[in-house]
Coordinates of C-alpha atoms and ligand atoms in Angstrom, one line a residue:
M1 CA 112.0 121.6 101.7
R2 CA 108.6 122.2 99.9
T3 CA 107.8 123.5 96.7
V4 CA 104.7 124.6 95.0
I5 CA 104.5 125.2 91.2
K6 CA 101.1 126.9 90.6
N7 CA 98.8 127.6 87.7
G8 CA 100.6 125.4 85.2
R9 CA 99.3 123.1 82.4
V10 CA 100.6 119.6 83.5
V11 CA 101.2 117.4 80.6
T12 CA 102.3 113.9 80.7
A13 CA 101.9 111.1 78.0
V14 CA 98.4 110.6 78.9
D15 CA 97.1 113.9 80.8
D16 CA 96.6 117.5 80.0
Y17 CA 95.0 119.5 82.8
N18 CA 95.7 122.9 84.7
A19 CA 96.9 122.1 88.3
D20 CA 99.4 123.0 91.0
I21 CA 102.0 120.4 92.1
L22 CA 103.3 120.1 95.8
I23 CA 107.0 118.9 96.0
E24 CA 108.2 117.5 99.5
D25 CA 111.7 116.0 100.0
G26 CA 112.2 115.5 96.2
T27 CA 109.1 114.0 95.2
I28 CA 105.8 114.6 94.2
A29 CA 103.5 115.0 97.1
M30 CA 100.3 116.4 95.8
I31 CA 98.7 117.4 92.5
G32 CA 95.5 119.6 93.0
K33 CA 93.4 122.2 91.4
S34 CA 94.6 124.7 93.8
I35 CA 97.2 123.9 96.7
D36 CA 97.6 126.5 99.5
A37 CA 100.3 124.6 101.4
D38 CA 103.1 126.4 103.2
A39 CA 105.9 126.4 101.0
D40 CA 109.6 127.3 101.0
R41 CA 109.3 128.2 97.1
V42 CA 106.3 129.0 95.1
I43 CA 107.1 128.8 91.1
D44 CA 104.3 130.6 89.0
A45 CA 104.0 128.5 85.7
K46 CA 101.2 130.5 84.4
G47 CA 101.1 130.1 80.5
R48 CA 103.6 127.3 80.4
L49 CA 103.7 123.6 80.2
V50 CA 104.6 121.7 83.3
I51 CA 106.2 118.3 82.0
P52 CA 108.3 115.5 83.2
G53 CA 112.0 116.1 82.9
G54 CA 113.4 114.8 79.5
I55 CA 115.1 111.6 79.5
D56 CA 117.9 111.0 77.0
P57 CA 118.9 107.4 76.9
H58 CA 121.5 107.8 74.6
T59 CA 124.7 109.9 75.4
H60 CA 128.5 109.7 75.3
M61 CA 130.3 112.1 77.4
E62 CA 133.8 111.8 77.5
L63 CA 133.8 108.8 74.8
P64 CA 137.1 108.0 73.8
F65 CA 136.8 107.5 69.7
G66 CA 139.5 107.9 66.9
G67 CA 142.3 109.0 68.8
T68 CA 140.4 111.7 70.8
S69 CA 137.6 112.0 73.2
A70 CA 134.1 113.4 73.0
S71 CA 134.4 117.1 74.1
D72 CA 131.6 117.2 77.0
T73 CA 132.6 115.8 80.2
F74 CA 129.8 114.6 82.8
E75 CA 130.1 118.0 84.2
T76 CA 129.7 120.2 81.1
G77 CA 127.2 117.7 79.3
T78 CA 124.7 117.4 82.0
R79 CA 124.9 121.0 82.6
A80 CA 124.0 121.6 79.1
A81 CA 121.4 118.7 79.3
A82 CA 119.6 120.7 82.1
F83 CA 119.7 123.9 80.1
G84 CA 117.6 121.9 77.4
G85 CA 115.1 120.5 79.7
T86 CA 116.6 117.0 80.2
T87 CA 117.0 115.7 83.9
T88 CA 118.2 112.3 83.2
I89 CA 120.8 110.9 80.7
I90 CA 121.7 107.1 80.1
D91 CA 125.3 107.2 79.2
F92 CA 127.3 104.4 77.7
A93 CA 130.1 102.7 79.5
V94 CA 132.5 100.9 77.4
Q95 CA 134.1 97.5 78.0
Y96 CA 137.4 97.4 76.3
K97 CA 139.0 94.1 75.2
G98 CA 140.4 92.3 78.2
Q99 CA 138.3 94.3 80.7
T100 CA 135.8 92.6 82.8
L101 CA 132.4 94.2 82.7
Q102 CA 132.8 95.4 86.4
E103 CA 136.0 97.1 85.4
A104 CA 134.2 98.9 82.6
V105 CA 131.2 100.2 84.6
D106 CA 133.7 101.3 87.6
A107 CA 135.6 103.2 85.0
W108 CA 132.5 104.8 83.9
H109 CA 131.5 105.7 87.7
A110 CA 134.9 107.2 87.9
K111 CA 134.2 109.6 85.2
A112 CA 130.6 110.5 86.3
D113 CA 130.5 110.2 89.9
G114 CA 130.2 113.5 91.9
K115 CA 130.6 115.3 88.2
T116 CA 126.9 115.8 87.2
S117 CA 124.1 118.2 87.7
I118 CA 121.4 115.8 86.9
D119 CA 120.8 112.1 87.4
Y120 CA 122.4 109.6 85.4
G121 CA 122.5 105.9 84.6
F122 CA 124.9 103.7 82.3
H123 CA 124.4 101.2 79.6
L124 CA 127.3 99.1 79.0
I125 CA 128.9 98.6 75.5
C126 CA 130.3 95.2 75.3
T127 CA 133.3 94.2 73.2
D128 CA 134.8 91.3 74.8
F129 CA 132.1 88.8 75.6
P130 CA 133.2 85.0 75.8
D131 CA 131.4 82.6 77.4
E132 CA 132.8 83.0 80.8
R133 CA 131.9 86.6 80.7
L134 CA 128.2 86.0 80.3
G135 CA 127.6 85.4 84.0
E136 CA 128.7 89.0 84.8
M137 CA 125.7 90.3 82.9
R138 CA 123.6 89.4 85.7
R139 CA 126.0 91.2 88.2
M140 CA 125.7 94.4 86.0
I141 CA 121.8 94.1 86.0
D142 CA 121.9 93.5 89.7
Q143 CA 123.9 97.0 90.0
G144 CA 121.2 98.8 87.7
V145 CA 123.1 98.6 84.5
S146 CA 120.1 96.6 82.8
S147 CA 120.9 97.4 79.1
F148 CA 123.9 96.6 76.8
K149 CA 125.1 97.9 73.5
L150 CA 126.5 95.6 71.0
F151 CA 128.0 96.8 67.5
M152 CA 127.4 95.2 64.3
A153 CA 130.0 98.1 63.0
Y154 CA 133.3 99.3 63.5
P155 CA 135.3 96.0 62.8
G156 CA 138.4 95.6 65.1
V157 CA 137.2 98.3 67.6
F158 CA 133.5 97.8 68.7
L159 CA 132.0 95.0 66.5
V160 CA 131.2 91.5 67.8
D161 CA 130.1 88.6 65.8
D162 CA 126.5 87.1 65.3
G163 CA 127.4 84.3 67.8
T164 CA 128.2 86.5 70.4
I165 CA 125.3 89.0 69.7
Y166 CA 122.9 85.7 70.0
K167 CA 124.6 84.4 73.2
A168 CA 124.3 88.1 74.8
M169 CA 121.0 88.5 73.7
R170 CA 119.7 85.0 75.5
T171 CA 121.6 85.8 78.6
A172 CA 120.2 89.5 78.8
G173 CA 116.6 88.1 77.9
E174 CA 116.9 85.6 80.7
N175 CA 118.1 88.2 83.5
G176 CA 115.7 91.0 82.3
G177 CA 118.4 92.9 80.6
L178 CA 117.7 94.6 77.2
I179 CA 120.2 94.7 74.1
C180 CA 120.5 97.9 72.3
M181 CA 122.0 97.5 68.8
H182 CA 123.9 99.5 66.5
A183 CA 122.8 97.9 63.5
E184 CA 125.0 98.6 60.6
N185 CA 126.6 95.9 58.4
G186 CA 130.1 97.1 59.3
V187 CA 132.1 94.4 57.5
V188 CA 130.5 95.4 54.0
I189 CA 130.9 99.2 54.9
D190 CA 134.6 98.6 55.7
V191 CA 135.1 97.2 52.4
I192 CA 133.3 100.2 50.6
V193 CA 135.2 102.7 52.9
K194 CA 138.6 101.1 51.7
Q195 CA 137.6 101.2 48.2
A196 CA 136.6 104.7 48.6
I197 CA 139.8 105.9 50.2
A198 CA 141.9 104.2 47.6
A199 CA 140.1 106.0 44.8
G200 CA 141.0 109.3 46.3
K201 CA 137.5 109.8 47.8
T202 CA 138.4 111.3 51.2
A203 CA 136.1 114.3 51.7
P204 CA 133.5 114.1 54.4
K205 CA 130.6 113.4 52.2
Y206 CA 132.1 110.0 51.5
H207 CA 131.3 109.0 55.1
A208 CA 127.6 109.1 53.9
L209 CA 128.2 107.8 50.5
T210 CA 130.1 104.4 51.9
R211 CA 127.3 103.7 54.3
P212 CA 124.2 102.7 52.1
T213 CA 120.7 102.5 53.8
K214 CA 120.7 98.8 53.1
A215 CA 123.7 98.3 55.1
E216 CA 121.7 99.7 58.1
A217 CA 118.6 97.9 57.2
E218 CA 120.3 94.6 56.9
G219 CA 121.7 95.2 60.3
V220 CA 118.3 95.9 61.7
H221 CA 116.8 92.9 60.0
R222 CA 119.6 90.7 61.5
A223 CA 119.5 92.0 64.9
I224 CA 115.7 91.3 65.1
A225 CA 116.0 88.1 63.6
L226 CA 118.7 87.1 66.3
A227 CA 116.4 88.4 68.9
E228 CA 113.7 86.4 67.6
I229 CA 115.8 83.2 67.7
A230 CA 117.0 84.2 71.4
N231 CA 113.5 84.9 72.2
T232 CA 114.0 88.2 73.5
A233 CA 113.4 91.8 72.8
V234 CA 115.7 94.2 71.0
Y235 CA 116.2 98.0 71.0
I236 CA 117.4 99.5 67.8
V237 CA 119.6 102.8 68.5
H238 CA 120.0 105.9 66.4
L239 CA 117.8 104.5 63.4
S240 CA 118.2 106.8 60.6
C241 CA 116.2 105.9 57.6
D242 CA 113.1 104.3 56.1
D243 CA 115.0 101.3 54.8
A244 CA 115.8 100.3 58.3
L245 CA 112.4 101.5 59.8
Q246 CA 110.7 99.2 57.4
E247 CA 112.3 96.3 59.1
V248 CA 111.3 97.6 62.5
T249 CA 107.7 98.0 61.3
R250 CA 107.4 94.6 59.6
A251 CA 108.7 92.9 62.9
R252 CA 106.2 95.0 65.1
D253 CA 103.4 94.1 63.0
M254 CA 104.2 90.3 63.4
G255 CA 104.1 91.0 67.0
V256 CA 108.1 90.9 67.7
P257 CA 108.9 93.0 70.7
A258 CA 111.4 95.2 68.7
F259 CA 111.8 98.9 69.8
A260 CA 113.8 101.8 68.2
E261 CA 114.7 105.2 68.6
T262 CA 115.6 108.0 66.3
C263 CA 117.5 111.0 66.9
P264 CA 117.0 114.8 65.8
Q265 CA 119.8 114.8 63.4
Y266 CA 117.8 112.2 61.3
L267 CA 114.4 114.0 61.7
F268 CA 116.1 117.6 60.9
L269 CA 119.2 117.1 58.8
D270 CA 119.5 115.9 55.1
Y271 CA 122.4 114.7 53.0
S272 CA 123.1 118.4 51.6
V273 CA 124.9 119.0 55.1
Y274 CA 127.5 117.0 53.4
E275 CA 127.7 119.2 50.2
Q276 CA 128.8 122.3 51.9
P277 CA 132.2 123.6 50.9
G278 CA 135.3 122.9 52.4
F279 CA 135.4 120.7 55.2
E280 CA 132.3 122.0 57.0
G281 CA 130.4 118.6 56.2
A282 CA 133.1 117.0 59.1
K283 CA 130.5 118.5 61.5
Y284 CA 127.8 116.1 60.5
V285 CA 130.1 112.9 60.4
M286 CA 128.2 110.6 62.6
T287 CA 127.1 106.9 62.4
P288 CA 124.6 106.3 60.6
P289 CA 125.2 109.2 58.6
I290 CA 122.4 112.0 57.8
R291 CA 120.3 110.6 54.9
E292 CA 118.3 111.8 51.9
K293 CA 115.7 114.3 53.1
W294 CA 112.8 111.9 52.1
N295 CA 113.2 109.6 55.0
Q296 CA 112.4 112.5 57.5
E297 CA 108.6 112.2 57.0
K298 CA 109.0 108.5 57.3
L299 CA 110.8 108.9 60.5
W300 CA 108.0 111.1 61.7
R301 CA 105.6 108.6 60.5
G302 CA 107.3 105.8 62.6
L303 CA 106.9 108.2 65.6
Q304 CA 103.2 109.0 64.9
F305 CA 102.3 105.3 64.6
N306 CA 104.6 104.0 67.5
D307 CA 107.1 102.1 65.3
L308 CA 109.6 104.2 66.8
Q309 CA 109.2 105.0 70.5
V310 CA 111.8 107.4 71.6
V311 CA 113.9 110.2 70.4
S312 CA 117.4 110.1 72.0
T313 CA 120.3 112.2 70.9
D314 CA 123.3 110.1 70.6
H315 CA 125.2 112.9 71.7
C316 CA 128.6 112.6 71.1
P317 CA 130.4 116.0 70.4
F318 CA 133.8 116.6 68.7
C319 CA 135.2 120.2 68.3
F320 CA 135.5 121.1 64.7
K321 CA 138.9 122.7 65.3
E322 CA 141.6 120.0 66.3
Q323 CA 139.0 116.9 66.7
K324 CA 137.1 116.8 63.4
E325 CA 140.2 118.0 61.8
L326 CA 141.8 114.7 62.6
G327 CA 140.1 113.5 59.3
K328 CA 141.0 116.5 57.0
D329 CA 142.9 114.3 54.3
D330 CA 140.8 111.1 55.2
F331 CA 137.1 111.0 56.1
S332 CA 137.5 107.8 57.9
K333 CA 139.9 109.3 60.5
I334 CA 137.0 111.9 61.5
P335 CA 135.8 110.9 64.9
N336 CA 132.1 110.0 64.4
G337 CA 129.5 111.8 66.4
G338 CA 127.8 115.2 66.9
P339 CA 126.3 117.4 69.7
G340 CA 122.6 117.6 70.6
V341 CA 121.9 117.0 74.0
E342 CA 120.9 120.5 74.9
N343 CA 118.7 120.9 71.6
R344 CA 116.5 117.8 71.8
M345 CA 113.5 119.0 73.6
S346 CA 113.0 122.2 71.8
L347 CA 113.8 120.8 68.3
V348 CA 111.3 117.8 68.8
Y349 CA 108.7 120.4 70.4
N350 CA 109.2 122.8 67.5
G351 CA 109.2 120.0 64.5
G352 CA 106.6 117.8 66.3
V353 CA 104.1 119.5 68.3
A354 CA 104.4 123.3 66.8
S355 CA 104.6 121.9 63.3
G356 CA 101.4 119.8 63.9
R357 CA 103.1 116.2 63.4
I358 CA 102.6 115.0 66.9
S359 CA 100.2 116.0 70.1
V360 CA 102.0 117.3 73.0
N361 CA 101.3 114.0 75.0
R362 CA 103.2 112.0 72.2
F363 CA 106.0 114.8 72.9
V364 CA 106.2 113.7 76.5
E365 CA 106.0 110.2 75.7
I366 CA 108.9 109.8 73.2
V367 CA 111.2 112.3 75.1
S368 CA 110.7 111.1 78.6
T369 CA 107.9 108.3 79.4
N370 CA 109.0 105.7 76.9
P371 CA 112.7 105.9 77.6
A372 CA 111.6 105.5 81.4
K373 CA 109.9 102.7 80.8
I374 CA 112.0 100.8 78.3
F375 CA 115.0 101.4 80.5
G376 CA 113.7 100.5 83.9
L377 CA 113.4 104.1 85.4
F378 CA 109.4 104.4 85.5
P379 CA 107.6 105.6 87.2
K380 CA 110.1 107.0 89.3
K381 CA 111.2 109.1 86.3
G382 CA 109.1 109.9 83.2
T383 CA 106.0 111.0 84.5
I384 CA 104.3 113.6 86.8
A385 CA 102.6 111.6 89.6
V386 CA 101.9 111.4 93.1
G387 CA 105.4 109.6 94.5
S388 CA 107.4 110.1 91.3
D389 CA 110.6 112.3 91.5
A390 CA 109.9 116.0 91.1
D391 CA 112.1 115.9 87.9
I392 CA 110.0 118.7 86.2
V393 CA 110.4 121.1 83.2
I394 CA 108.5 124.6 83.1
F395 CA 108.4 124.9 79.4
D396 CA 107.3 127.9 77.5
P397 CA 105.5 126.6 74.3
N398 CA 105.4 130.0 72.6
E399 CA 108.8 131.3 73.3
E400 CA 111.2 131.3 70.1
F401 CA 114.7 131.4 70.2
T402 CA 117.7 131.0 67.8
I403 CA 120.1 128.0 68.4
S404 CA 123.6 128.9 68.2
A405 CA 127.3 127.8 69.4
K406 CA 127.5 131.4 70.5
S407 CA 125.0 130.7 73.2
H408 CA 124.7 127.0 74.0
H409 CA 126.3 125.2 76.8
M410 CA 127.5 122.2 75.3
N411 CA 131.4 122.0 75.1
V412 CA 131.9 122.1 71.5
D413 CA 132.7 125.0 68.8
Y414 CA 129.7 124.4 66.7
S415 CA 126.0 123.7 66.2
C416 CA 124.3 121.3 63.8
Y417 CA 121.4 123.8 63.9
E418 CA 123.4 127.1 63.8
G419 CA 120.8 130.1 63.5
W420 CA 117.7 127.9 63.5
K421 CA 114.7 129.6 65.0
V422 CA 112.8 127.0 67.3
K423 CA 109.6 127.4 69.1
G424 CA 109.4 126.0 72.9
A425 CA 111.9 126.9 75.4
T426 CA 112.8 125.4 78.6
K427 CA 112.7 128.0 81.3
T428 CA 113.0 126.2 84.6
V429 CA 114.2 122.8 85.6
L430 CA 113.8 120.8 88.8
S431 CA 115.8 117.6 89.6
R432 CA 114.3 115.7 92.6
G433 CA 112.8 119.0 93.7
E434 CA 116.0 121.0 93.4
L435 CA 116.2 124.1 91.0
V436 CA 119.0 123.2 88.3
I437 CA 117.8 126.1 85.8
D438 CA 115.9 128.8 86.9
E439 CA 114.2 131.1 84.2
G440 CA 117.1 130.2 82.1
K441 CA 119.9 130.6 84.6
Y442 CA 121.9 127.8 85.8
V443 CA 121.5 127.5 89.6
G444 CA 122.2 123.9 90.0
R445 CA 125.4 122.1 91.4
T446 CA 128.1 119.9 89.9
G447 CA 127.8 116.6 91.9
Y448 CA 124.2 117.0 92.7
G449 CA 123.1 114.3 90.2
S450 CA 122.9 110.6 91.3
F451 CA 123.8 107.3 89.8
L452 CA 120.4 105.7 88.9
K453 CA 120.1 102.1 89.5
R454 CA 117.7 101.1 87.1
G455 CA 115.2 98.3 87.0
L456 CA 114.4 95.8 84.8
A457 CA 112.8 97.0 81.3
F458 CA 109.0 97.4 81.2
S459 CA 107.8 97.4 77.7
P460 CA 105.9 100.2 76.4
R461 CA 104.5 98.1 73.5
Ligands
URP501 O1 128.8 108.5 65.5 C1 128.3 108.3 66.3 N1 127.1 107.6 66.5 N2 129.1 108.3 67.5 C2 128.8 107.4 68.7 C3 129.0 106.1 68.7 C4 127.8 105.4 68.2 O2 127.9 104.7 67.5 O3 126.6 105.5 68.9
ZN502 ZN1 125.8 103.3 67.7
ZN503 ZN1 125.8 106.5 70.1

């Protein structure tokens, strides 16, 4: 099968030029000024950007949480991702107490294999990590699950203690793995939450008011300090605020290999979402919570100066009806998480490139190239180069559209960005050379996506 993409503006993390691309057998075979090869399919990309497919390294399809499960399955969630220009997700498998790491990864394979429209990999959330399990980490890395998430939050559910974090960091570091840290002081937060509930403060806004930015900053500081002691790198997930960013910036200025991602909800939404009438604020109950508005420009600055390297989504949708409603009388029972896998590329393009905050190259870097490099997928994924997978998005930088739950493809009954007009739309998506989205229409296939056996992390510093 040969496809030629003609007349496009090819943009990678470093390049920006007009060229044609020849795709053969799923990979990029040639890039040239004008390619006249015989092809089974010719795609005209005139007036459009031709960019590497988005890589969202933080999703939670079907995650069991708070007595329910995230509403997107691997089938619905990866289809929605493709609509939004994402061609790879890295989802978080969960090891529950008493399980081996292998059992946890096998359970996630059972959920995902044969169900996705795009390629996917797994990180592994470790919750039960006595010394005798440490050796299993190497086996997971050999199987392509080369990153692990640990929680400093959610005591009794996901939280692991500092000794465990240190041991896991050392083992990961020695074996070429990477620890992803949910950095919040969950023990202190738990006390504050219990005090709020006891005082009758049960509305959704108290989710935010009981999780101070200092609790996140303390977690980030501790995570980085532990990584330094363990002589390894660390990746901070879903960083939400300036207090936490300052910890990352300080460490990086000292030459510490600390990496961090933020998410669209922290770049575009602010605390006022919780002040909406009734139970509306529950839609935005996610962890960390949405912060005061002034943090947003600080996060953009972090992206501009490379103290933040990635924008992921932390896609973890729960329907407003019946799922978020589980916490109608108690904010601590609202399942934590929100939707976003479909909106990331357009939101970041609109708020980043179209608004003049970042270059188009930096856009590609933070939504595709850096996740590929940090999580062992580069250069197979994350760039447009001869030999790379033909995961390609044809993106109209001028088209405006309105985000709405009425038209999105995520299996969730609301959008955090309802009615927002954004500039920059995914038009056509190829995954390993096969069309998944054609001029806005899904033409892909459930089960097409392959599990990605990821390599070791390659630092983009
Ligand atoms: O609220 C969130 N972020 N839910 C998903 C789990 C996590 O901590 O990433
Ligand atoms: Zn988390
Ligand atoms: Zn998450």
